[in-house]
Short mmCIF file of C-alpha atoms in Angstrom, two decimals:
data_model
loop_
_atom_site.label_atom_id
_atom_site.label_comp_id
_atom_site.label_asym_id
_atom_site.label_seq_id
_atom_site.Cartn_x
_atom_site.Cartn_y
_atom_site.Cartn_z
CA MET A 1 0.01 -0.12 -0.02
CA MET A 2 1.45 3.30 -1.07
CA TYR A 3 -1.06 5.92 0.02
CA GLY A 4 0.84 8.34 2.16
CA ARG A 5 2.39 5.57 4.15
CA LYS A 6 6.11 6.53 3.85
CA GLY A 7 5.32 10.07 4.66
CA TYR A 8 3.51 8.97 7.81
CA GLN A 9 6.66 6.81 8.83
CA LEU A 10 8.93 9.72 8.36
CA VAL A 11 6.77 11.96 10.71
CA LYS A 12 6.54 9.08 13.12
CA ASP A 13 10.29 8.76 13.20
CA PHE A 14 10.49 12.45 14.07
CA ALA A 15 7.93 12.05 16.77
CA SER A 16 9.69 9.05 18.25
CA GLY A 17 12.59 11.30 19.31
CA GLU A 18 12.59 13.07 22.62
CA LYS A 19 10.74 16.43 22.37
CA GLY A 20 12.97 19.18 21.25
CA LEU A 21 16.02 16.95 20.53
CA LEU A 22 17.29 16.16 17.04
CA LYS A 23 17.61 12.61 15.67
CA PRO A 24 19.94 12.07 12.65
CA PHE A 25 18.29 13.10 9.48
CA ASN A 26 16.46 10.05 8.02
CA SER A 27 17.54 10.28 4.43
CA LYS A 28 16.42 6.75 3.66
CA LEU A 29 12.75 7.44 4.71
CA PHE A 30 12.92 10.94 3.07
CA ASP A 31 13.98 9.57 -0.23
CA GLU A 32 11.54 6.78 -0.04
CA THR A 33 8.68 9.20 0.51
CA ILE A 34 9.71 11.25 -2.50
CA GLU A 35 9.84 7.98 -4.54
CA GLU A 36 6.31 7.23 -3.46
CA CYS A 37 5.22 10.66 -4.56
CA GLU A 38 6.71 9.92 -7.95
CA GLN A 39 4.91 6.65 -8.13
CA ASN A 40 1.59 8.56 -7.37
CA HIS A 41 2.47 11.07 -9.97
CA GLY A 42 3.04 8.44 -12.57
CA LEU A 43 -0.34 6.77 -11.89
CA ILE A 44 -2.16 10.15 -12.14
CA GLN A 45 -0.59 10.83 -15.47
CA SER A 46 -1.57 7.38 -16.81
CA LEU A 47 -5.20 7.75 -15.55
CA ILE A 48 -5.62 11.18 -17.02
CA THR A 49 -4.18 9.95 -20.37
CA LYS A 50 -6.64 7.14 -20.23
CA MET A 51 -9.57 9.57 -19.91
CA GLN A 52 -8.20 11.83 -22.72
CA GLN A 53 -7.89 8.79 -25.04
CA GLU A 54 -11.49 7.90 -24.26
CA GLY A 55 -12.38 11.42 -25.47
CA LEU A 56 -13.73 12.50 -21.98
CA ASP A 57 -13.68 16.07 -20.56
CA VAL A 58 -10.91 15.68 -17.92
CA GLN A 59 -11.81 18.81 -16.02
CA ASN A 60 -15.47 17.87 -15.46
CA ASN A 61 -15.98 14.28 -15.89
CA ARG A 62 -16.28 12.41 -12.59
CA ASN A 63 -15.79 8.78 -13.63
CA ALA A 64 -13.88 5.97 -11.77
CA ASP A 65 -10.60 7.11 -13.37
CA HIS A 66 -11.15 10.54 -12.13
CA TYR A 67 -11.54 9.30 -8.52
CA GLY A 68 -8.49 7.09 -8.89
CA ALA A 69 -6.41 10.09 -10.02
CA LEU A 70 -7.92 12.06 -7.04
CA VAL A 71 -6.87 9.38 -4.49
CA HIS A 72 -3.28 9.42 -5.99
CA HIS A 73 -3.29 13.27 -5.85
CA LEU A 74 -4.47 13.29 -2.31
CA SER A 75 -1.70 10.78 -1.35
CA LEU A 76 0.91 12.89 -3.07
CA THR A 77 -0.13 16.06 -1.14
CA ARG A 78 -0.28 14.12 2.08
CA ASN A 79 3.32 12.91 1.51
CA LYS A 80 4.29 16.52 0.68
CA ARG A 81 2.81 17.61 3.90
CA CYS A 82 4.76 15.05 5.80
CA LEU A 83 8.06 16.06 4.10
CA MET A 84 7.44 19.71 4.78
CA ALA A 85 6.51 19.11 8.35
CA TYR A 86 9.69 16.95 8.89
CA VAL A 87 11.96 19.71 7.50
CA HIS A 88 10.04 22.56 9.19
CA ASN A 89 10.06 20.93 12.71
CA ARG A 90 13.78 20.08 12.54
CA ALA A 91 14.50 23.78 11.35
CA GLU A 92 12.75 24.93 14.49
CA ILE A 93 15.11 22.98 16.57
CA VAL A 94 18.14 24.15 14.61
CA ARG A 95 17.08 27.77 15.29
CA ASP A 96 16.70 26.84 18.95
CA LEU A 97 20.22 25.52 19.10
CA ALA A 98 21.57 28.84 18.00
CA TRP A 99 19.71 30.64 20.78
CA ARG A 100 20.30 28.22 23.59
CA VAL A 101 23.74 26.60 22.93
CA GLY A 102 25.83 28.94 20.83
CA LEU A 103 26.11 30.86 17.71
CA VAL A 104 29.15 29.27 16.18
CA LEU A 105 28.52 25.88 14.36
CA LEU A 106 31.84 24.41 15.26
CA GLU A 107 31.24 25.17 18.94
CA LEU A 108 28.31 22.89 18.98
CA PRO A 109 28.92 19.45 20.50
CA PRO A 110 30.05 17.05 17.81
CA ASP A 111 27.33 14.62 18.36
CA ILE A 112 24.84 17.21 17.47
CA GLN A 113 26.68 18.46 14.45
CA GLU A 114 26.65 15.08 12.85
CA LYS A 115 22.88 14.96 13.17
CA LEU A 116 22.56 17.93 10.84
CA THR A 117 22.51 17.80 7.00
CA ALA A 118 24.72 20.13 5.06
CA LEU A 119 21.73 22.30 4.30
CA GLU A 120 20.81 22.53 7.95
CA LYS A 121 24.32 23.49 8.84
CA ASP A 122 24.08 26.36 6.38
CA TYR A 123 20.65 27.32 7.78
CA PHE A 124 22.17 27.43 11.20
CA LYS A 125 25.06 29.63 10.06
CA ASN A 126 22.73 32.08 8.29
CA HIS A 127 20.42 32.17 11.23
CA SER A 128 23.33 32.90 13.59
CA LYS A 129 24.45 35.64 11.31
CA ALA A 130 21.08 37.27 11.36
CA ILE A 131 20.98 37.15 15.20
CA LYS A 132 24.47 38.62 15.40
CA SER A 133 23.57 41.35 13.06
CA TYR A 134 20.41 42.13 14.83
CA MET A 135 22.14 42.19 18.28
CA GLY A 136 24.81 44.33 16.81
CA LYS A 137 22.21 46.89 15.79
CA LEU A 138 20.50 46.88 19.13
CA GLY A 139 23.90 46.94 21.07
CA ILE A 140 22.70 44.21 23.56
CA GLU A 141 23.51 40.45 23.76
CA LEU A 142 20.16 38.83 23.54
CA ASN A 143 21.25 35.28 24.06
CA VAL A 144 22.52 35.47 27.56
CA ASP A 145 20.58 35.85 30.87
CA MET A 146 17.80 33.61 29.56
CA VAL A 147 17.09 33.06 33.22
CA PRO A 148 16.95 36.41 35.16
CA PRO A 149 20.13 36.85 37.23
CA LYS A 150 20.35 37.16 41.02
CA ASP A 151 24.23 37.85 41.11
CA PRO A 152 26.49 39.19 38.42
CA TYR A 153 29.30 36.74 39.34
CA ILE A 154 29.23 33.07 39.88
CA LYS A 155 31.73 30.34 40.87
CA ILE A 156 32.44 27.63 38.30
CA ARG A 157 34.46 24.53 37.72
CA VAL A 158 35.90 23.56 34.23
CA VAL A 159 34.76 20.05 33.16
CA GLY A 160 35.12 20.20 29.40
CA ASP A 161 38.00 20.97 27.04
CA ILE A 162 38.29 24.74 26.56
CA ASP A 163 41.05 26.47 24.75
CA GLN A 164 43.58 28.14 27.06
CA GLY A 165 43.81 31.89 27.30
CA ILE A 166 40.19 32.82 26.67
CA MET A 167 39.40 36.45 26.92
CA MET A 168 36.65 37.21 29.28
CA SER A 169 35.11 40.69 29.61
CA ASP A 170 37.36 41.81 32.52
CA LYS A 171 40.38 39.41 32.42
CA THR A 172 42.03 36.61 30.62
CA THR A 173 41.79 33.20 32.16
CA ASN A 174 43.39 29.88 31.74
CA PHE A 175 40.87 27.09 31.80
CA THR A 176 42.66 24.14 33.01
CA ARG A 177 40.44 21.15 33.66
CA HIS A 178 38.82 20.95 37.18
CA SER A 179 40.07 24.34 38.06
CA MET A 180 37.59 26.67 39.77
CA HIS A 181 37.11 30.32 38.76
CA PHE A 182 34.98 33.29 39.81
CA LEU A 183 33.39 34.72 36.63
CA LYS A 184 30.93 37.07 35.40
CA ARG A 185 27.63 35.32 34.77
CA THR A 186 27.35 36.57 31.26
CA ASP A 187 30.70 35.23 30.42
CA ALA A 188 30.16 31.87 31.86
CA GLU A 189 26.66 31.28 30.59
CA PRO A 190 27.43 29.99 27.03
CA TYR A 191 30.04 27.60 28.38
CA ILE A 192 27.64 26.18 30.99
CA ALA A 193 25.02 25.71 28.23
CA ARG A 194 27.50 23.73 26.24
CA ASN A 195 28.41 21.73 29.30
CA GLN A 196 32.00 22.82 29.38
CA LEU A 197 31.74 24.40 32.78
CA THR A 198 29.72 23.49 35.70
CA TYR A 199 28.98 25.29 38.84
CA PRO A 200 28.60 23.54 42.14
CA PRO A 201 25.03 23.86 43.08
CA CYS A 202 24.58 25.77 46.39
CA LEU A 203 22.77 24.09 49.27
CA ILE A 204 19.89 25.73 50.98
CA GLY A 205 20.88 29.20 52.18
CA GLY A 206 23.35 29.93 49.35
CA LYS A 207 22.58 31.86 46.17
CA ILE A 208 23.74 31.65 42.72
CA MET B 7 -4.63 25.27 7.70
CA ALA B 8 -3.05 26.48 10.90
CA LYS B 9 -1.98 22.94 11.74
CA TYR B 10 -0.21 22.03 8.54
CA TYR B 11 3.12 21.61 10.11
CA ASP B 12 1.80 20.20 13.42
CA ILE B 13 3.18 16.79 14.01
CA ASP B 14 0.43 15.66 16.23
CA ASP B 15 -2.15 16.69 13.73
CA ILE B 16 -0.51 14.66 11.06
CA LEU B 17 -0.44 11.51 13.30
CA ILE B 18 -4.00 12.08 14.33
CA GLU B 19 -5.16 12.09 10.75
CA GLU B 20 -3.45 8.67 10.01
CA GLU B 21 -6.01 7.00 12.25
CA PHE B 22 -8.29 4.75 10.27
CA ALA B 23 -11.98 5.08 9.76
CA PRO B 24 -14.41 2.84 7.95
CA VAL B 25 -16.16 4.29 4.87
CA ILE B 26 -18.56 3.16 2.31
CA PHE B 27 -17.84 4.18 -1.26
CA HIS B 28 -20.60 5.94 -3.23
CA LYS B 29 -18.51 6.14 -6.42
CA PRO B 30 -16.39 3.55 -8.15
CA VAL B 31 -12.67 4.20 -8.21
CA ASN B 32 -10.15 2.87 -10.78
CA GLY B 33 -6.34 2.40 -10.58
CA VAL B 34 -6.06 2.22 -6.70
CA THR B 35 -5.26 -0.70 -4.47
CA ILE B 36 -6.85 0.61 -1.22
CA ASP B 37 -9.53 -2.04 -1.00
CA PRO B 38 -7.71 -5.24 0.08
CA SER B 39 -10.78 -7.34 -0.65
CA ALA B 40 -10.90 -6.29 -4.31
CA GLU B 41 -9.40 -8.62 -6.86
CA THR B 42 -8.40 -5.98 -9.26
CA SER B 43 -6.85 -2.56 -8.62
CA CYS B 44 -10.21 -0.75 -8.15
CA VAL B 45 -12.83 -0.12 -5.58
CA GLU B 46 -16.54 -0.83 -6.42
CA GLN B 47 -19.52 1.29 -5.50
CA GLY B 48 -20.81 0.19 -2.16
CA ALA B 49 -17.59 -1.30 -1.03
CA LYS B 50 -16.65 -1.00 2.65
CA VAL B 51 -13.02 -0.02 3.26
CA GLU B 52 -10.84 1.26 6.11
CA LEU B 53 -9.22 4.44 5.15
CA PRO B 54 -6.76 6.80 6.92
CA PHE B 55 -8.78 9.87 8.05
CA TRP B 56 -6.92 12.38 5.74
CA LEU B 57 -8.12 10.38 2.69
CA ALA B 58 -11.66 9.60 4.08
CA HIS B 59 -12.09 13.32 4.97
CA GLU B 60 -11.22 14.62 1.45
CA LEU B 61 -13.25 11.98 -0.32
CA HIS B 62 -16.24 12.72 1.93
CA LEU B 63 -15.93 16.45 1.00
CA ARG B 64 -16.30 15.44 -2.57
CA GLN B 65 -19.20 13.17 -1.81
CA ALA B 66 -17.36 10.04 -2.94
CA VAL B 67 -17.69 8.19 0.44
CA SER B 68 -19.51 8.30 3.66
CA ILE B 69 -17.80 7.87 6.92
CA ASN B 70 -18.81 5.64 9.78
CA LEU B 71 -17.59 5.57 13.39
CA PRO B 72 -14.36 3.52 13.99
CA ALA B 73 -14.29 0.64 16.42
CA CYS B 74 -12.74 2.73 19.14
CA PHE B 75 -16.01 4.50 19.54
CA ASP B 76 -18.24 1.45 19.60
CA GLN B 77 -20.82 0.27 22.02
CA LYS B 78 -18.29 -1.70 24.20
CA THR B 79 -16.23 1.37 24.83
CA ARG B 80 -19.22 3.42 25.53
CA LEU B 81 -20.42 1.00 28.10
CA GLU B 82 -17.15 0.97 29.78
CA ILE B 83 -16.94 4.73 29.89
CA GLN B 84 -20.50 4.83 31.36
CA ALA B 85 -19.47 2.32 34.08
CA ASP B 86 -16.18 3.86 35.17
CA ALA B 87 -14.56 6.24 32.87
CA ALA B 88 -11.59 6.82 34.99
CA CYS B 89 -10.30 3.17 34.55
CA VAL B 90 -10.86 2.81 30.85
CA ASP B 91 -7.77 2.12 28.79
CA LEU B 92 -8.40 4.71 26.20
CA ARG B 93 -4.88 4.74 24.86
CA SER B 94 -5.31 1.19 23.38
CA ARG B 95 -8.61 2.26 21.76
CA CYS B 96 -6.95 5.09 20.22
CA PRO B 97 -3.91 7.31 21.37
CA TYR B 98 -5.61 10.48 20.09
CA PHE B 99 -9.22 9.49 21.34
CA TYR B 100 -10.42 13.04 21.92
CA GLU B 101 -8.82 14.84 18.89
CA PHE B 102 -9.85 12.13 16.51
CA GLY B 103 -13.30 12.15 17.89
CA CYS B 104 -13.55 15.91 17.43
CA LYS B 105 -12.56 15.67 13.83
CA LEU B 106 -15.00 12.87 13.16
CA GLN B 107 -17.98 14.48 14.88
CA PRO B 108 -19.06 16.96 12.11
CA LEU B 109 -18.68 14.20 9.40
CA VAL B 110 -20.67 11.24 10.86
CA THR B 111 -24.35 10.75 11.30
CA ASP B 112 -23.99 9.79 14.94
CA ARG B 113 -24.76 12.80 17.09
CA THR B 114 -23.67 11.51 20.43
CA ILE B 115 -19.78 11.52 19.99
CA GLY B 116 -19.55 15.09 21.45
CA ILE B 117 -21.27 14.08 24.67
CA LEU B 118 -19.35 10.82 24.92
CA LEU B 119 -15.98 12.78 24.58
CA SER B 120 -16.84 15.54 27.09
CA THR B 121 -18.25 13.12 29.64
CA ALA B 122 -15.24 10.90 29.54
CA PHE B 123 -12.84 13.69 29.74
CA LYS B 124 -14.54 15.52 32.54
CA ILE B 125 -14.55 12.33 34.65
CA ARG B 126 -11.06 11.34 33.89
CA TYR B 127 -9.75 14.84 34.47
CA LYS B 128 -11.44 14.99 37.89
CA GLU B 129 -10.43 11.52 38.90
CA ARG B 130 -7.05 11.22 37.51
CA LEU B 131 -5.36 14.44 36.31
CA THR B 132 -6.20 16.54 39.28
CA LYS B 133 -4.44 13.87 41.51
CA VAL B 134 -1.04 14.40 39.93
CA PHE B 135 0.18 16.41 42.99
CA THR B 136 -1.03 13.88 45.51
CA ALA B 137 -0.64 10.52 43.69
CA THR B 138 2.12 8.31 44.78
CA HIS B 139 4.48 7.01 42.09
CA LEU B 140 2.86 3.59 42.37
CA THR B 141 -0.65 4.56 41.76
CA ALA B 142 0.46 6.99 38.95
CA SER B 143 2.45 4.26 37.19
CA LYS B 144 -0.80 2.12 37.10
CA PHE B 145 -2.99 4.53 35.28
CA LEU B 146 -0.45 6.41 33.04
CA PRO B 147 -0.40 3.85 30.43
CA PHE B 148 -4.23 4.30 30.04
CA LEU B 149 -4.05 8.08 29.27
CA THR B 150 -4.44 9.34 25.88
CA LYS B 151 -1.80 11.62 24.24
CA GLU B 152 -3.95 14.70 25.14
CA GLU B 153 -4.24 13.54 28.77
CA THR B 154 -0.59 12.69 28.97
CA ASN B 155 0.38 16.23 27.83
CA LEU B 156 -1.79 17.73 30.59
CA TYR B 157 -0.28 15.28 33.13
CA GLU B 158 3.19 16.24 32.11
CA ALA B 159 2.55 19.92 32.09
CA ALA B 160 1.14 19.63 35.72
CA HIS B 161 4.09 17.51 36.75
CA LEU B 162 6.61 20.06 35.31
CA SER B 163 4.92 22.92 37.00
CA MET B 164 5.01 21.16 40.32
CA THR B 165 8.78 20.27 39.81
CA THR B 166 9.59 23.77 38.95
CA PHE B 167 7.73 25.14 41.97
CA ARG B 168 9.63 22.83 44.32
CA LYS B 169 12.90 23.81 42.75
CA TRP B 170 12.08 27.48 43.23
CA ARG B 171 11.12 26.73 46.79
CA THR B 172 14.42 24.96 47.67
CA GLY B 173 16.57 27.11 45.48
CA GLY B 174 18.13 24.54 43.15
CA PRO B 175 20.62 25.49 40.35
CA ARG B 176 19.23 28.16 38.03
CA PHE B 177 21.72 27.66 35.27
CA GLN B 178 21.45 24.40 33.33
CA ARG B 179 23.19 22.82 30.46
CA ALA B 180 20.90 23.49 27.53
CA SER B 181 18.05 20.90 27.49
CA ILE B 182 18.42 20.69 23.84
CA LEU B 183 21.66 18.86 24.27
CA GLY B 184 19.77 15.85 25.72
CA ARG B 185 20.18 13.97 29.02
CA LYS B 186 23.01 11.58 28.11
CA ARG B 187 26.09 12.23 30.10
CA LYS B 188 29.22 12.75 27.99
CA GLU B 189 32.36 10.89 29.16
CA SER B 190 34.68 13.54 30.24
#
């Protein structure tokens, strides 16, 4: 049975992932859905041709061939909807990555990068560019302080691999592993989001 | 079509509904009982909702209620709605029912859905905050997708509130990165 089935499987594959998280792009199902569309298209053509050969008015005649072509047309548009939704919903997550994790593609964790197609990576880069340009015009960094701050400085510990000698807004720091530092929130936030820094959660009575 | 890209809407419309064909159809293999690749007038076939709906709009078929809304289910809901395993009937019981309601001759679907939902909401979903893990795990598999979304929203708001009360970490690794711990 080839009536919108592949498109449905593709959407189901997307839905089976955890909400808001990307799975690898399912090129196999994607291509199979397109192939199903082509089969539908071929059958529409042959049914219309048959009607024309019988000398019938294709636009207005409602015979069995017309309804057959209709079913194939509806299946094709259904598959189209599934393909569009798949790409659209993934793009939403890609945009979200730029806001929540970081604006530079290569700074994203590698296991996320490998789930994106080349086109999605370009989309990410262009979206980041647009965000940066907008922030530049406003003069504010929009992707920090997503949670309202209580304190401008926080204490953090390095857990991931960060290049040495990073310039912070008020000093240069060497981020050796397991070292602890006292940083400005806005400087630390992107690294925490990328899981390269962690901050020891305070017990009751402390504040972050 | 505000829900064109909505994943749930696409999944709901894949649910099957029985139809009766009023017109013959040529060149399609949707009727498994047909010998040739066509559908005869008067044939009874199960079609996915998206197809049934469009054919109904063009007066090619009429739609009947699927098995998940049958008499057996109705009696169970009447007896004790809170305990019925609606998910096994149809994971999108309410939304699917709402889509079917204007298209079928049966006028009682609306009342069935709202009654079932009211009872289940009152008996189950309001108990999110007080139910122990054991009782919750018993009825969670019976909830439809819509009910599960409500349950998770309530659970999330409760967790967030508790976190605010006790002052837990306010900075998190981006949830978009997933829960799997990376080996460091």
